[in-house]
Amino acid sequence: MMRGGFERKSKAASEIPSSSLADMAFLLLIFFMVSTTFRKEKKRDVVIPEAAATKKIEAPRKDILHLFVERDGSVFINDANVPIEQVSNVVGPMYMGNPSMIVVLRSDAEVPYRFVDAVTKELQEARAVRVTFYTNVEQRITRQRR
Amino acid sequence: MALVRKKNRVTGEIPTASMADIAFLLLIFFLVTTVFDEEKGLQIVLPEPAEEVEVSQKNILHIVIQANGVVRLKRGESPQEQLVQAGELGNIWRLEYAQNDKLIAAVKTDPTAPYKFMIDVLDQLQDAGAERISLQILE
């Protein structure tokens, strides 16, 4: 293959055409800008407990009501502080308007149980009996299924 | 002037070479800050206020969560109580349920016990496949 002393090195252009990178970036950007939705309610200062049996809830967003119970026992629904006795008055009409409503109880892990119990009693009174205790998936490395 | 002056074309364009950079920056920002808020948790259906079902004692497993987190077990019929850790409840439930498939878990929690103890117990029970769980407060 050696012909004489000189061999013209063939410079193969090995670059991938990157002219469309900007196009792709804009496309992805538009996608994120359009699909990002903002939370309707403020994030509350609640430490969520962990549970291994945490399951995803398959319910449309409109059927879900968030109920926050903070460490001192104060209950927040839609960013409004509701005294525990009033919870059934607030949730009752909501449930009447949407019988397939699910109440997600986001309660702080250290709240004394009596507050949570009072809230669940109020929910029972309001007939909103489909309740989910909001938890994070527990990362238990030691749990092995045999 | 015999010389033809070369027209000075004043370019009125803003340099757009950095548009792609800005696009990537914003993209990375959104990619990093978007959090998917999943609805998840332990599901339970509370009994309606009037529902009080008579259940025979032998079909009840009393689980009492004390303020210190130690769980007191009492099998419906026998007066004997057993102290266990919350982590053992999954296996205990499986054993008990294997002997009696009508078994109901009656979980009574101390009013001053932190909520997470109840969640631990509920988690163990649901993970072990318990479906009939009753949540109450310890009077």
mmCIF file of C-alpha atoms in Angstrom:
data_model
loop_
_atom_site.group_PDB
_atom_site.id
_atom_site.type_symbol
_atom_site.label_atom_id
_atom_site.label_comp_id
_atom_site.label_asym_id
_atom_site.label_seq_id
_atom_site.Cartn_x
_atom_site.Cartn_y
_atom_site.Cartn_z
ATOM 1 C CA MET A 1 0.000 0.000 0.000
ATOM 2 C CA MET A 2 2.957 2.275 0.286
ATOM 3 C CA ARG A 3 3.450 4.027 -3.017
ATOM 4 C CA GLY A 4 6.643 5.889 -3.073
ATOM 5 C CA GLY A 5 7.365 8.061 -0.120
ATOM 6 C CA PHE A 6 4.375 10.295 -0.052
ATOM 7 C CA GLU A 7 0.925 9.371 0.819
ATOM 8 C CA ARG A 8 -1.728 11.899 0.901
ATOM 9 C CA LYS A 9 -3.460 11.624 4.145
ATOM 10 C CA SER A 10 -7.111 11.598 3.514
ATOM 11 C CA LYS A 11 -8.755 13.830 5.957
ATOM 12 C CA ALA A 12 -12.093 12.316 6.506
ATOM 13 C CA ALA A 13 -14.570 14.812 7.842
ATOM 14 C CA SER A 14 -15.697 13.071 11.019
ATOM 15 C CA GLU A 15 -17.951 15.749 12.402
ATOM 16 C CA ILE A 16 -21.611 15.193 12.974
ATOM 17 C CA PRO A 17 -23.501 18.162 11.598
ATOM 18 C CA SER A 18 -24.525 20.075 14.681
ATOM 19 C CA SER A 19 -26.444 22.796 12.980
ATOM 20 C CA SER A 20 -29.762 21.439 14.252
ATOM 21 C CA LEU A 21 -28.720 21.431 17.902
ATOM 22 C CA ALA A 22 -30.218 24.842 18.470
ATOM 23 C CA ASP A 23 -33.466 23.713 16.853
ATOM 24 C CA MET A 24 -33.687 20.729 19.178
ATOM 25 C CA ALA A 25 -32.896 22.870 22.171
ATOM 26 C CA PHE A 26 -35.692 25.263 21.312
ATOM 27 C CA LEU A 27 -38.088 22.405 20.756
ATOM 28 C CA LEU A 28 -37.389 20.867 24.136
ATOM 29 C CA LEU A 29 -37.535 24.258 25.736
ATOM 30 C CA ILE A 30 -40.949 24.996 24.270
ATOM 31 C CA PHE A 31 -42.106 21.581 25.419
ATOM 32 C CA PHE A 32 -41.083 22.223 29.013
ATOM 33 C CA MET A 33 -42.424 25.746 29.020
ATOM 34 C CA VAL A 34 -45.801 24.552 27.831
ATOM 35 C CA SER A 35 -46.106 21.447 29.971
ATOM 36 C CA THR A 36 -44.998 22.888 33.274
ATOM 37 C CA THR A 37 -47.955 23.573 35.488
ATOM 38 C CA PHE A 38 -47.780 25.469 38.703
ATOM 39 C CA ARG A 39 -49.126 24.239 42.021
ATOM 40 C CA LYS A 40 -52.308 25.876 43.071
ATOM 41 C CA GLU A 41 -51.505 25.803 46.733
ATOM 42 C CA LYS A 42 -48.380 26.765 48.627
ATOM 43 C CA LYS A 43 -45.968 24.152 49.837
ATOM 44 C CA ARG A 44 -46.396 23.604 53.544
ATOM 45 C CA ASP A 45 -43.779 22.835 56.117
ATOM 46 C CA VAL A 46 -44.634 19.179 56.623
ATOM 47 C CA VAL A 47 -42.220 16.298 57.083
ATOM 48 C CA ILE A 48 -43.708 13.360 55.246
ATOM 49 C CA PRO A 49 -43.331 9.894 56.801
ATOM 50 C CA GLU A 50 -42.005 6.986 54.791
ATOM 51 C CA ALA A 51 -43.830 3.791 54.026
ATOM 52 C CA ALA A 52 -42.803 0.836 51.934
ATOM 53 C CA ALA A 53 -46.386 0.061 50.899
ATOM 54 C CA THR A 54 -46.786 3.465 49.266
ATOM 55 C CA LYS A 55 -48.870 3.194 46.145
ATOM 56 C CA LYS A 56 -49.550 5.668 43.395
ATOM 57 C CA ILE A 57 -53.064 7.057 43.314
ATOM 58 C CA GLU A 58 -54.729 6.846 39.959
ATOM 59 C CA ALA A 59 -57.199 9.675 40.197
ATOM 60 C CA PRO A 60 -57.669 12.789 38.093
ATOM 61 C CA ARG A 61 -56.247 15.902 39.618
ATOM 62 C CA LYS A 62 -59.645 17.502 40.137
ATOM 63 C CA ASP A 63 -60.771 14.662 42.374
ATOM 64 C CA ILE A 64 -57.970 15.157 44.848
ATOM 65 C CA LEU A 65 -58.163 17.420 47.868
ATOM 66 C CA HIS A 66 -55.030 18.132 49.836
ATOM 67 C CA LEU A 67 -55.334 18.450 53.564
ATOM 68 C CA PHE A 68 -52.217 19.516 55.422
ATOM 69 C CA VAL A 69 -51.776 18.823 59.109
ATOM 70 C CA GLU A 70 -48.749 20.630 60.457
ATOM 71 C CA ARG A 71 -46.659 19.717 63.449
ATOM 72 C CA ASP A 72 -48.675 21.891 65.839
ATOM 73 C CA GLY A 73 -51.904 20.319 64.710
ATOM 74 C CA SER A 74 -53.185 23.134 62.529
ATOM 75 C CA VAL A 75 -55.087 22.023 59.471
ATOM 76 C CA PHE A 76 -54.738 23.735 56.111
ATOM 77 C CA ILE A 77 -57.105 23.263 53.196
ATOM 78 C CA ASN A 78 -56.388 25.255 50.025
ATOM 79 C CA ASP A 79 -54.001 27.493 51.927
ATOM 80 C CA ALA A 80 -56.595 28.432 54.511
ATOM 81 C CA ASN A 81 -56.162 27.516 58.148
ATOM 82 C CA VAL A 82 -59.246 25.601 59.152
ATOM 83 C CA PRO A 83 -59.876 24.831 62.832
ATOM 84 C CA ILE A 84 -60.317 21.107 63.251
ATOM 85 C CA GLU A 85 -63.986 21.366 64.232
ATOM 86 C CA GLN A 86 -64.723 23.170 60.973
ATOM 87 C CA VAL A 87 -63.103 20.581 58.746
ATOM 88 C CA SER A 88 -66.346 18.700 58.188
ATOM 89 C CA ASN A 89 -68.127 21.974 57.328
ATOM 90 C CA VAL A 90 -65.488 22.787 54.767
ATOM 91 C CA VAL A 91 -65.052 19.335 53.270
ATOM 92 C CA GLY A 92 -68.748 18.402 53.351
ATOM 93 C CA PRO A 93 -69.887 20.730 50.537
ATOM 94 C CA MET A 94 -66.781 19.846 48.529
ATOM 95 C CA TYR A 95 -67.669 16.182 48.773
ATOM 96 C CA MET A 96 -71.282 16.891 47.833
ATOM 97 C CA GLY A 97 -70.012 18.581 44.704
ATOM 98 C CA ASN A 98 -67.726 15.692 43.825
ATOM 99 C CA PRO A 99 -68.630 12.298 45.259
ATOM 100 C CA SER A 100 -65.565 10.690 43.751
ATOM 101 C CA MET A 101 -63.302 12.931 45.771
ATOM 102 C CA ILE A 102 -60.238 11.500 47.437
ATOM 103 C CA VAL A 103 -58.751 13.293 50.400
ATOM 104 C CA VAL A 104 -54.975 13.173 50.592
ATOM 105 C CA LEU A 105 -53.940 13.715 54.175
ATOM 106 C CA ARG A 106 -50.471 15.261 54.197
ATOM 107 C CA SER A 107 -49.698 15.111 57.826
ATOM 108 C CA ASP A 108 -46.372 15.810 59.495
ATOM 109 C CA ALA A 109 -44.659 12.699 60.816
ATOM 110 C CA GLU A 110 -44.389 14.044 64.358
ATOM 111 C CA VAL A 111 -47.938 15.268 64.815
ATOM 112 C CA PRO A 112 -49.516 13.698 67.911
ATOM 113 C CA TYR A 113 -51.985 11.145 66.705
ATOM 114 C CA ARG A 114 -54.969 12.804 68.396
ATOM 115 C CA PHE A 115 -54.958 15.578 65.770
ATOM 116 C CA VAL A 116 -54.989 13.097 62.921
ATOM 117 C CA ASP A 117 -57.717 11.135 64.634
ATOM 118 C CA ALA A 118 -59.822 14.289 65.057
ATOM 119 C CA VAL A 119 -59.362 15.091 61.374
ATOM 120 C CA THR A 120 -60.370 11.590 60.263
ATOM 121 C CA LYS A 121 -63.459 11.778 62.473
ATOM 122 C CA GLU A 122 -64.369 15.076 60.815
ATOM 123 C CA LEU A 123 -63.852 13.513 57.402
ATOM 124 C CA GLN A 124 -66.102 10.617 58.337
ATOM 125 C CA GLU A 125 -68.751 13.145 59.366
ATOM 126 C CA ALA A 126 -68.389 14.864 56.014
ATOM 127 C CA ARG A 127 -68.758 11.440 54.385
ATOM 128 C CA ALA A 128 -65.448 11.879 52.573
ATOM 129 C CA VAL A 129 -64.296 8.393 53.438
ATOM 130 C CA ARG A 130 -61.790 7.729 50.702
ATOM 131 C CA VAL A 131 -58.678 8.887 52.441
ATOM 132 C CA THR A 132 -55.054 8.443 51.568
ATOM 133 C CA PHE A 133 -52.257 9.046 54.019
ATOM 134 C CA TYR A 134 -49.595 10.740 51.958
ATOM 135 C CA THR A 135 -46.235 8.993 52.347
ATOM 136 C CA ASN A 136 -42.934 8.759 50.568
ATOM 137 C CA VAL A 137 -41.631 5.458 49.342
ATOM 138 C CA GLU A 138 -39.395 3.941 51.960
ATOM 139 C CA GLN A 139 -35.948 3.096 50.751
ATOM 140 C CA ARG A 140 -35.382 -0.007 52.769
ATOM 141 C CA ILE A 141 -32.413 -1.807 51.355
ATOM 142 C CA THR A 142 -32.809 -4.624 53.813
ATOM 143 C CA ARG A 143 -36.264 -5.595 52.648
ATOM 144 C CA GLN A 144 -35.885 -8.614 50.474
ATOM 145 C CA ARG A 145 -38.703 -10.639 49.037
ATOM 146 C CA ARG A 146 -37.829 -14.242 48.823
ATOM 147 C CA MET B 1 -14.529 61.852 -6.866
ATOM 148 C CA ALA B 2 -13.516 59.378 -9.437
ATOM 149 C CA LEU B 3 -13.208 56.573 -6.977
ATOM 150 C CA VAL B 4 -16.359 54.705 -6.336
ATOM 151 C CA ARG B 5 -16.621 54.569 -2.653
ATOM 152 C CA LYS B 6 -17.346 51.261 -1.347
ATOM 153 C CA LYS B 7 -20.662 51.527 0.314
ATOM 154 C CA ASN B 8 -20.360 51.277 4.021
ATOM 155 C CA ARG B 9 -23.059 48.947 4.865
ATOM 156 C CA VAL B 10 -23.962 49.497 8.454
ATOM 157 C CA THR B 11 -25.171 46.186 9.623
ATOM 158 C CA GLY B 12 -28.210 46.672 11.829
ATOM 159 C CA GLU B 13 -28.270 43.124 13.087
ATOM 160 C CA ILE B 14 -27.972 42.012 16.659
ATOM 161 C CA PRO B 15 -25.502 39.149 16.878
ATOM 162 C CA THR B 16 -27.604 36.041 17.371
ATOM 163 C CA ALA B 17 -24.810 33.590 17.824
ATOM 164 C CA SER B 18 -25.563 33.211 21.529
ATOM 165 C CA MET B 19 -29.227 32.306 21.053
ATOM 166 C CA ALA B 20 -28.467 28.625 21.159
ATOM 167 C CA ASP B 21 -26.508 29.098 24.370
ATOM 168 C CA ILE B 22 -29.413 30.855 26.026
ATOM 169 C CA ALA B 23 -31.768 28.172 24.808
ATOM 170 C CA PHE B 24 -29.610 25.452 26.325
ATOM 171 C CA LEU B 25 -29.335 27.363 29.562
ATOM 172 C CA LEU B 26 -33.075 27.748 29.929
ATOM 173 C CA LEU B 27 -33.531 24.133 28.962
ATOM 174 C CA ILE B 28 -31.134 22.912 31.606
ATOM 175 C CA PHE B 29 -32.883 25.123 34.120
ATOM 176 C CA PHE B 30 -36.281 23.583 33.391
ATOM 177 C CA LEU B 31 -34.873 20.081 33.245
ATOM 178 C CA VAL B 32 -33.341 20.477 36.659
ATOM 179 C CA THR B 33 -36.150 22.279 38.420
ATOM 180 C CA THR B 34 -39.153 20.344 37.177
ATOM 181 C CA VAL B 35 -40.420 18.067 39.891
ATOM 182 C CA PHE B 36 -43.186 15.637 39.288
ATOM 183 C CA ASP B 37 -45.542 15.747 42.222
ATOM 184 C CA GLU B 38 -47.002 12.306 42.424
ATOM 185 C CA GLU B 39 -50.091 11.537 44.331
ATOM 186 C CA LYS B 40 -49.173 8.542 46.387
ATOM 187 C CA GLY B 41 -49.617 7.120 49.815
ATOM 188 C CA LEU B 42 -51.396 4.518 51.865
ATOM 189 C CA GLN B 43 -54.997 4.276 50.843
ATOM 190 C CA ILE B 44 -57.746 3.488 53.239
ATOM 191 C CA VAL B 45 -61.508 3.741 53.259
ATOM 192 C CA LEU B 46 -62.872 5.051 56.520
ATOM 193 C CA PRO B 47 -66.122 3.627 57.794
ATOM 194 C CA GLU B 48 -69.210 5.801 57.440
ATOM 195 C CA PRO B 49 -70.172 7.368 60.764
ATOM 196 C CA ALA B 50 -73.100 5.053 61.362
ATOM 197 C CA GLU B 51 -71.339 1.844 60.436
ATOM 198 C CA GLU B 52 -70.730 -0.262 63.477
ATOM 199 C CA VAL B 53 -70.332 -3.897 62.603
ATOM 200 C CA GLU B 54 -70.493 -6.566 65.252
ATOM 201 C CA VAL B 55 -67.420 -8.692 65.015
ATOM 202 C CA SER B 56 -66.638 -11.725 67.064
ATOM 203 C CA GLN B 57 -63.605 -11.315 69.304
ATOM 204 C CA LYS B 58 -61.798 -14.268 67.821
ATOM 205 C CA ASN B 59 -61.633 -12.465 64.485
ATOM 206 C CA ILE B 60 -59.917 -9.422 65.920
ATOM 207 C CA LEU B 61 -56.216 -8.810 66.374
ATOM 208 C CA HIS B 62 -55.807 -5.862 68.731
ATOM 209 C CA ILE B 63 -52.785 -3.763 67.920
ATOM 210 C CA VAL B 64 -52.150 -1.051 70.473
ATOM 211 C CA ILE B 65 -49.524 1.551 69.604
ATOM 212 C CA GLN B 66 -48.162 3.101 72.754
ATOM 213 C CA ALA B 67 -46.649 6.547 73.046
ATOM 214 C CA ASN B 68 -43.128 5.114 73.027
ATOM 215 C CA GLY B 69 -43.711 3.206 69.820
ATOM 216 C CA VAL B 70 -43.798 -0.257 71.302
ATOM 217 C CA VAL B 71 -46.764 -2.226 70.021
ATOM 218 C CA ARG B 72 -48.935 -4.285 72.319
ATOM 219 C CA LEU B 73 -50.614 -7.208 70.667
ATOM 220 C CA LYS B 74 -53.649 -8.991 71.931
ATOM 221 C CA ARG B 75 -55.260 -11.773 70.063
ATOM 222 C CA GLY B 76 -59.046 -11.425 70.257
ATOM 223 C CA GLU B 77 -59.861 -14.229 72.612
ATOM 224 C CA SER B 78 -56.889 -14.691 74.847
ATOM 225 C CA PRO B 79 -56.136 -12.100 77.537
ATOM 226 C CA GLN B 80 -52.417 -12.533 76.965
ATOM 227 C CA GLU B 81 -50.583 -9.467 75.667
ATOM 228 C CA GLN B 82 -47.386 -9.449 73.701
ATOM 229 C CA LEU B 83 -44.981 -6.573 73.203
ATOM 230 C CA VAL B 84 -43.434 -6.304 69.764
ATOM 231 C CA GLN B 85 -41.629 -3.832 67.557
ATOM 232 C CA ALA B 86 -43.578 -2.308 64.698
ATOM 233 C CA GLY B 87 -41.266 -3.956 62.180
ATOM 234 C CA GLU B 88 -42.376 -7.452 63.157
ATOM 235 C CA LEU B 89 -46.042 -6.791 62.508
ATOM 236 C CA GLY B 90 -45.889 -7.754 58.847
ATOM 237 C CA ASN B 91 -44.791 -11.285 59.635
ATOM 238 C CA ILE B 92 -47.118 -11.555 62.607
ATOM 239 C CA TRP B 93 -50.048 -10.555 60.435
ATOM 240 C CA ARG B 94 -49.147 -13.086 57.778
ATOM 241 C CA LEU B 95 -49.000 -15.857 60.377
ATOM 242 C CA GLU B 96 -52.260 -14.872 62.009
ATOM 243 C CA TYR B 97 -54.072 -14.356 58.714
ATOM 244 C CA ALA B 98 -52.937 -17.747 57.491
ATOM 245 C CA GLN B 99 -54.797 -19.263 60.419
ATOM 246 C CA ASN B 100 -57.886 -17.059 60.188
ATOM 247 C CA ASP B 101 -58.794 -15.332 56.962
ATOM 248 C CA LYS B 102 -61.586 -13.379 58.610
ATOM 249 C CA LEU B 103 -59.106 -11.567 60.769
ATOM 250 C CA ILE B 104 -59.486 -7.825 61.282
ATOM 251 C CA ALA B 105 -56.649 -5.632 62.483
ATOM 252 C CA ALA B 106 -57.906 -3.182 65.094
ATOM 253 C CA VAL B 107 -55.221 -0.530 65.369
ATOM 254 C CA LYS B 108 -55.542 1.690 68.424
ATOM 255 C CA THR B 109 -53.021 4.495 68.729
ATOM 256 C CA ASP B 110 -52.157 6.472 71.831
ATOM 257 C CA PRO B 111 -53.257 10.123 71.426
ATOM 258 C CA THR B 112 -49.773 11.402 72.145
ATOM 259 C CA ALA B 113 -47.966 8.960 69.900
ATOM 260 C CA PRO B 114 -46.415 10.567 66.791
ATOM 261 C CA TYR B 115 -48.350 9.982 63.592
ATOM 262 C CA LYS B 116 -45.418 8.135 62.047
ATOM 263 C CA PHE B 117 -45.875 5.198 64.442
ATOM 264 C CA MET B 118 -49.371 4.658 63.109
ATOM 265 C CA ILE B 119 -48.039 4.955 59.567
ATOM 266 C CA ASP B 120 -45.344 2.372 60.314
ATOM 267 C CA VAL B 121 -47.932 -0.084 61.560
ATOM 268 C CA LEU B 122 -50.342 0.643 58.704
ATOM 269 C CA ASP B 123 -47.466 0.239 56.279
ATOM 270 C CA GLN B 124 -46.526 -3.139 57.725
ATOM 271 C CA LEU B 125 -50.116 -4.330 57.616
ATOM 272 C CA GLN B 126 -50.784 -3.172 54.061
ATOM 273 C CA ASP B 127 -47.495 -4.574 52.868
ATOM 274 C CA ALA B 128 -48.467 -7.910 54.368
ATOM 275 C CA GLY B 129 -51.712 -7.732 52.412
ATOM 276 C CA ALA B 130 -54.139 -6.837 55.179
ATOM 277 C CA GLU B 131 -57.361 -5.372 53.843
ATOM 278 C CA ARG B 132 -59.545 -5.164 56.911
ATOM 279 C CA ILE B 133 -57.938 -2.544 59.058
ATOM 280 C CA SER B 134 -59.673 -0.370 61.589
ATOM 281 C CA LEU B 135 -57.978 2.802 62.833
ATOM 282 C CA GLN B 136 -58.955 4.066 66.233
ATOM 283 C CA ILE B 137 -57.644 6.185 69.014
ATOM 284 C CA LEU B 138 -56.692 4.699 72.343
ATOM 285 C CA GLU B 139 -59.077 5.985 74.973
#
